[in-house]
Coordinates of C-alpha atoms and ligand atoms in Angstrom, one line a residue:
M1 CA -8.1 -36.7 30.7
A2 CA -7.6 -34.4 27.7
A3 CA -9.9 -34.9 24.7
P4 CA -8.3 -37.1 22.0
V5 CA -6.5 -35.1 19.3
V6 CA -8.2 -34.7 16.0
T7 CA -6.5 -33.0 13.0
R8 CA -7.5 -32.7 9.4
F9 CA -6.1 -32.3 5.9
A10 CA -8.5 -30.1 3.9
P11 CA -7.4 -29.7 0.3
T12 CA -9.3 -27.7 -2.3
P13 CA -9.4 -29.6 -5.6
S14 CA -8.4 -26.8 -7.9
G15 CA -5.6 -28.6 -9.6
P16 CA -3.3 -31.6 -8.9
L17 CA -1.8 -32.0 -5.4
H18 CA 1.6 -30.4 -5.2
V19 CA 4.4 -30.6 -2.7
G20 CA 2.8 -27.9 -0.6
H21 CA -0.1 -30.1 0.0
L22 CA 2.2 -32.9 0.9
L23 CA 3.6 -30.7 3.6
A24 CA 0.1 -29.8 4.9
A25 CA -1.0 -33.4 4.9
A26 CA 2.2 -34.6 6.6
Q27 CA 1.9 -32.0 9.4
A28 CA -1.7 -33.0 10.1
R29 CA -0.8 -36.7 10.1
R30 CA 2.3 -36.2 12.3
L31 CA 0.6 -34.2 15.0
A32 CA -2.2 -36.7 15.2
D33 CA 0.3 -39.6 15.3
E34 CA 2.4 -38.0 18.0
Q35 CA -0.6 -37.5 20.2
G36 CA -2.2 -40.9 19.5
G37 CA -5.0 -39.0 17.8
R38 CA -6.9 -39.2 14.5
C39 CA -6.3 -37.3 11.2
L40 CA -9.3 -36.7 9.0
L41 CA -9.7 -35.9 5.4
R42 CA -12.0 -33.2 4.0
I43 CA -12.5 -32.3 0.4
E44 CA -13.1 -28.5 0.2
D45 CA -15.0 -28.5 -3.1
I46 CA -17.6 -25.8 -2.4
D47 CA -16.7 -23.8 -5.5
V48 CA -19.1 -25.6 -7.8
T49 CA -18.0 -23.3 -10.7
R50 CA -14.8 -25.3 -10.9
S51 CA -15.7 -27.8 -13.6
R52 CA -12.7 -30.1 -13.2
S53 CA -12.8 -30.6 -9.4
R54 CA -14.1 -34.2 -9.6
E55 CA -11.1 -35.1 -11.8
W56 CA -8.7 -33.5 -9.4
V57 CA -10.3 -35.4 -6.5
E58 CA -9.7 -38.7 -8.3
L59 CA -6.1 -37.8 -8.9
M60 CA -5.7 -36.7 -5.3
Y61 CA -6.8 -40.1 -4.0
E62 CA -4.3 -41.7 -6.3
D63 CA -1.5 -39.4 -5.1
L64 CA -2.3 -40.0 -1.5
A65 CA -2.4 -43.7 -1.9
W66 CA 0.9 -43.6 -3.8
L67 CA 2.5 -41.7 -1.0
G68 CA 1.1 -44.1 1.6
L69 CA -0.7 -41.2 3.4
H70 CA -3.8 -42.5 5.1
F71 CA -6.6 -40.8 6.9
D72 CA -9.0 -41.9 9.6
G73 CA -12.8 -42.2 9.5
E74 CA -15.0 -41.1 6.7
V75 CA -14.0 -38.4 4.2
M76 CA -16.1 -35.3 4.5
V77 CA -17.1 -33.7 1.1
Q78 CA -18.2 -30.1 1.3
S79 CA -20.2 -30.1 -1.9
E80 CA -22.6 -32.5 -0.1
R81 CA -23.1 -30.2 2.8
F82 CA -24.8 -27.0 1.4
G83 CA -27.8 -27.7 3.6
V84 CA -25.7 -27.5 6.7
Y85 CA -24.0 -24.3 5.7
G86 CA -27.5 -22.9 4.8
A87 CA -28.6 -23.5 8.4
A88 CA -25.6 -21.7 9.8
L89 CA -26.3 -18.8 7.5
E90 CA -29.9 -18.7 8.6
Q91 CA -28.7 -18.6 12.2
L92 CA -26.6 -15.6 11.5
R93 CA -29.4 -13.9 9.5
T94 CA -31.8 -14.4 12.3
A95 CA -29.3 -12.8 14.7
G96 CA -29.3 -9.8 12.4
L97 CA -25.7 -10.2 11.5
L98 CA -26.0 -10.6 7.7
Y99 CA -26.9 -8.2 5.0
P100 CA -27.3 -8.5 1.2
C101 CA -24.7 -6.7 -0.8
F102 CA -25.6 -5.7 -4.4
C103 CA -22.2 -4.2 -5.4
T104 CA -20.4 -5.7 -8.3
R105 CA -16.6 -6.2 -8.1
S106 CA -16.0 -3.2 -10.3
E107 CA -18.4 -1.0 -8.3
I108 CA -16.4 -1.9 -5.2
K109 CA -13.1 -1.0 -6.9
A110 CA -14.6 2.3 -7.9
Q111 CA -15.9 3.0 -4.4
I112 CA -12.5 2.2 -3.0
A113 CA -10.7 4.5 -5.5
E114 CA -13.2 7.3 -4.7
M115 CA -12.3 7.1 -1.1
G116 CA -8.8 8.1 -2.1
R117 CA -7.1 5.4 -0.1
A118 CA -6.5 1.7 -0.6
P119 CA -8.1 -0.1 2.2
H120 CA -6.4 -3.4 1.7
S121 CA -5.7 -6.2 4.1
S122 CA -3.6 -9.3 3.6
L123 CA -6.8 -11.0 2.6
G124 CA -7.6 -8.7 -0.3
Y125 CA -9.6 -5.5 -0.4
L126 CA -11.7 -4.3 2.5
Y127 CA -15.3 -3.9 1.5
P128 CA -16.2 -0.2 2.1
G129 CA -19.6 -1.1 3.6
T130 CA -21.8 0.5 0.9
C131 CA -24.7 -1.8 1.3
R132 CA -24.4 -2.2 5.1
N133 CA -27.1 0.3 5.9
L134 CA -29.4 0.3 2.9
P135 CA -33.0 1.3 3.9
P136 CA -35.1 -1.9 4.5
D137 CA -37.6 -1.0 1.8
V138 CA -34.8 -0.7 -0.8
V139 CA -33.4 -4.1 0.3
A140 CA -36.8 -5.7 0.1
E141 CA -37.5 -4.3 -3.3
R142 CA -34.1 -5.3 -4.7
L143 CA -34.4 -8.8 -3.3
A144 CA -38.0 -9.2 -4.7
R145 CA -36.7 -8.0 -8.1
G146 CA -34.1 -10.8 -8.0
D147 CA -31.0 -8.5 -8.1
A148 CA -27.8 -10.4 -7.8
H149 CA -26.4 -10.2 -4.4
A150 CA -23.9 -11.7 -1.9
W151 CA -24.5 -12.1 1.8
R152 CA -21.9 -10.2 3.9
I153 CA -21.5 -10.4 7.7
D154 CA -21.7 -7.1 9.6
M155 CA -18.4 -7.3 11.5
Q156 CA -19.1 -4.1 13.5
R157 CA -22.2 -5.8 14.9
V158 CA -20.3 -9.0 15.5
Q159 CA -17.6 -7.0 17.4
D160 CA -20.3 -5.2 19.5
L161 CA -21.7 -8.6 20.4
I162 CA -18.6 -10.6 21.1
G163 CA -15.7 -8.2 21.5
C164 CA -12.3 -9.4 20.4
P165 CA -12.0 -13.1 21.2
E166 CA -8.7 -14.9 21.7
W167 CA -7.3 -17.9 19.9
V168 CA -4.1 -19.9 20.3
D169 CA -1.5 -20.6 17.7
L170 CA 0.8 -23.3 19.0
H171 CA 3.9 -21.7 17.3
R172 CA 3.1 -18.0 17.9
G173 CA 1.1 -18.0 21.1
T174 CA -2.2 -16.3 22.1
Q175 CA -3.7 -14.1 19.4
R176 CA -6.6 -11.6 19.6
S177 CA -9.1 -11.5 16.8
V178 CA -10.4 -8.0 15.9
P179 CA -13.5 -8.9 13.9
T180 CA -13.7 -5.6 12.0
E181 CA -10.1 -5.8 10.8
Y182 CA -10.8 -7.7 7.6
G183 CA -14.1 -6.0 6.8
D184 CA -17.5 -7.5 6.1
V185 CA -16.5 -10.7 4.3
V186 CA -18.8 -12.5 2.0
L187 CA -20.3 -15.7 3.5
A188 CA -22.5 -16.7 0.5
R189 CA -23.4 -15.8 -3.0
K190 CA -25.6 -17.4 -5.6
E191 CA -23.0 -19.4 -7.4
M192 CA -21.2 -20.3 -4.2
P193 CA -23.8 -20.9 -1.4
A194 CA -21.1 -21.0 1.3
S195 CA -17.8 -19.2 1.4
Y196 CA -14.6 -20.9 2.6
H197 CA -14.7 -19.0 5.8
L198 CA -18.2 -20.3 6.7
A199 CA -17.7 -23.8 5.6
V200 CA -14.3 -24.3 7.3
V201 CA -15.6 -23.3 10.8
V202 CA -18.8 -25.3 10.5
D203 CA -16.9 -28.4 9.3
D204 CA -14.0 -28.2 11.8
A205 CA -16.7 -28.2 14.5
A206 CA -18.7 -31.0 12.8
Q207 CA -15.6 -33.2 12.5
G208 CA -14.6 -32.5 16.1
V209 CA -11.2 -31.1 15.0
T210 CA -9.2 -30.1 18.0
H211 CA -6.0 -29.0 16.2
V212 CA -6.0 -27.1 12.9
T213 CA -2.7 -27.4 11.1
R214 CA -2.4 -25.4 7.9
G215 CA -0.1 -23.0 6.0
E216 CA 0.7 -19.6 7.4
D217 CA -0.9 -18.0 4.4
L218 CA -4.2 -18.7 6.3
F219 CA -3.0 -17.1 9.6
D220 CA -5.0 -13.9 9.1
A221 CA -8.1 -15.8 8.0
T222 CA -8.1 -17.5 11.4
H223 CA -9.1 -14.1 12.9
I224 CA -12.2 -14.2 10.8
H225 CA -12.8 -17.9 11.7
R226 CA -12.5 -17.1 15.4
A227 CA -15.2 -14.4 15.1
L228 CA -17.5 -16.8 13.3
Q229 CA -17.0 -19.5 15.9
A230 CA -18.0 -17.0 18.6
V231 CA -21.2 -16.0 16.9
L232 CA -22.1 -19.5 15.8
R233 CA -21.2 -20.8 19.3
L234 CA -18.8 -23.4 18.0
P235 CA -15.9 -24.9 19.8
V236 CA -12.5 -23.3 19.2
P237 CA -9.7 -25.6 18.1
L238 CA -6.0 -24.9 18.7
Y239 CA -4.1 -23.8 15.6
A240 CA -0.7 -24.5 14.2
H241 CA 0.2 -22.5 11.1
H242 CA 3.2 -23.9 9.4
G243 CA 5.8 -22.2 7.1
L244 CA 5.4 -22.7 3.4
L245 CA 7.7 -24.3 0.9
R246 CA 9.8 -22.0 -1.2
D247 CA 12.1 -22.3 -4.2
N248 CA 15.8 -21.5 -4.3
S249 CA 15.1 -17.8 -4.8
G250 CA 12.8 -17.8 -1.7
K251 CA 9.6 -17.5 -3.7
R252 CA 6.7 -19.4 -2.4
L253 CA 5.9 -22.6 -4.5
A254 CA 2.7 -22.1 -6.3
K255 CA 0.2 -24.4 -7.8
R256 CA 1.2 -23.2 -11.3
D257 CA 4.7 -24.7 -10.7
G258 CA 3.5 -27.9 -12.4
A259 CA 6.9 -29.6 -12.0
R260 CA 6.2 -29.8 -8.3
S261 CA 2.9 -31.6 -8.6
L262 CA 3.0 -35.0 -7.0
A263 CA 1.7 -36.6 -10.3
S264 CA 4.6 -35.1 -12.2
L265 CA 7.2 -36.3 -9.7
R266 CA 5.6 -39.7 -9.8
A267 CA 5.7 -39.7 -13.7
A268 CA 9.4 -38.6 -13.6
G269 CA 10.2 -41.7 -11.6
Y270 CA 10.5 -40.4 -8.1
T271 CA 9.6 -43.0 -5.5
P272 CA 7.3 -42.0 -2.6
R273 CA 10.3 -42.4 -0.3
A274 CA 12.4 -40.0 -2.4
V275 CA 9.5 -37.4 -2.3
R276 CA 9.1 -37.7 1.4
D277 CA 12.9 -37.5 1.9
S278 CA 12.9 -34.3 -0.2
L279 CA 10.2 -32.9 2.1
T280 CA 12.3 -33.8 5.2
A281 CA 15.4 -32.2 3.6
A282 CA 13.4 -29.0 2.7
L283 CA 12.1 -28.7 6.3
A284 CA 15.7 -29.0 7.6
N285 CA 16.7 -26.3 5.1
G286 CA 14.3 -23.5 6.1
G287 CA 11.5 -24.8 3.7
I288 CA 13.6 -24.5 0.5
W289 CA 12.4 -27.3 -1.9
Q290 CA 15.2 -28.5 -4.1
V291 CA 13.7 -31.1 -6.4
Ligands
LIG301 N1 -8.8 -25.8 1.5 C1 -7.7 -24.9 1.8 C2 -6.5 -25.1 0.8 O1 -6.5 -26.1 0.1 C3 -7.1 -25.2 3.2 C4 -8.1 -24.8 4.2 C5 -7.7 -25.0 5.6 O2 -6.8 -25.8 5.9 O3 -8.3 -24.4 6.5 O4 -5.7 -24.3 0.7

């Protein structure tokens, strides 16, 4: 018998929930319900520099209750799990896959400009690898001095180790992750002891998630996640990246479109039913949100 389906809704509390979140939550809930599975909730509040996240989490619970969206089991809260992420980092460090990077953002920009090309990916700039092969005595000295640094993963070593592993998107079919494609991403830094990429793969495994539903803006990030799953020896879920909601001009709805926050729709007198019907109408209309 196939393992029971487990999906999750994993919002980042960086503002009030908006209709894009509703879509993500509804997709996760629906897939679980269709398969007789469970849909879990995870609060992705690893960015402790965001001072208002507690407030947004409270509002989020209100919005979800108002909409009648429920989740199964215990809520996972990432800000309570830094020890777990630290252990995963240690595993990668011991395997010789991490290195400290002392470059500031402006130094990286200058390095990229000097190279005379713009090594960008859909996920931002590609780190040019400046600190990848610093002499060990320099690294030791700078660490001992307490120089600010981030921990990056050496994707060339990862690729040498695991090759280019496959993953499956239920809408787009089998994909192949090329670990070096997005460069040596940051997995931790002082003010953020675990990056999104690290926390998400550790937590999807810890929650036993079998199907990851999320917006297609995270499609490319899944290549990175697949590589991390391989080196951390974590199970690989199936993925279903869904289209994003857009306004009438075809522009992606963004968080700053305050009018589309669930709280503002609620305040304007919309019923949960009306908001859900608007979502159904948008999905029938190529993702164009009309309200
Ligand atoms: N926390 C992310 C967000 O709110 C979603 C992460 C995911 O689904 O993997 O955009």
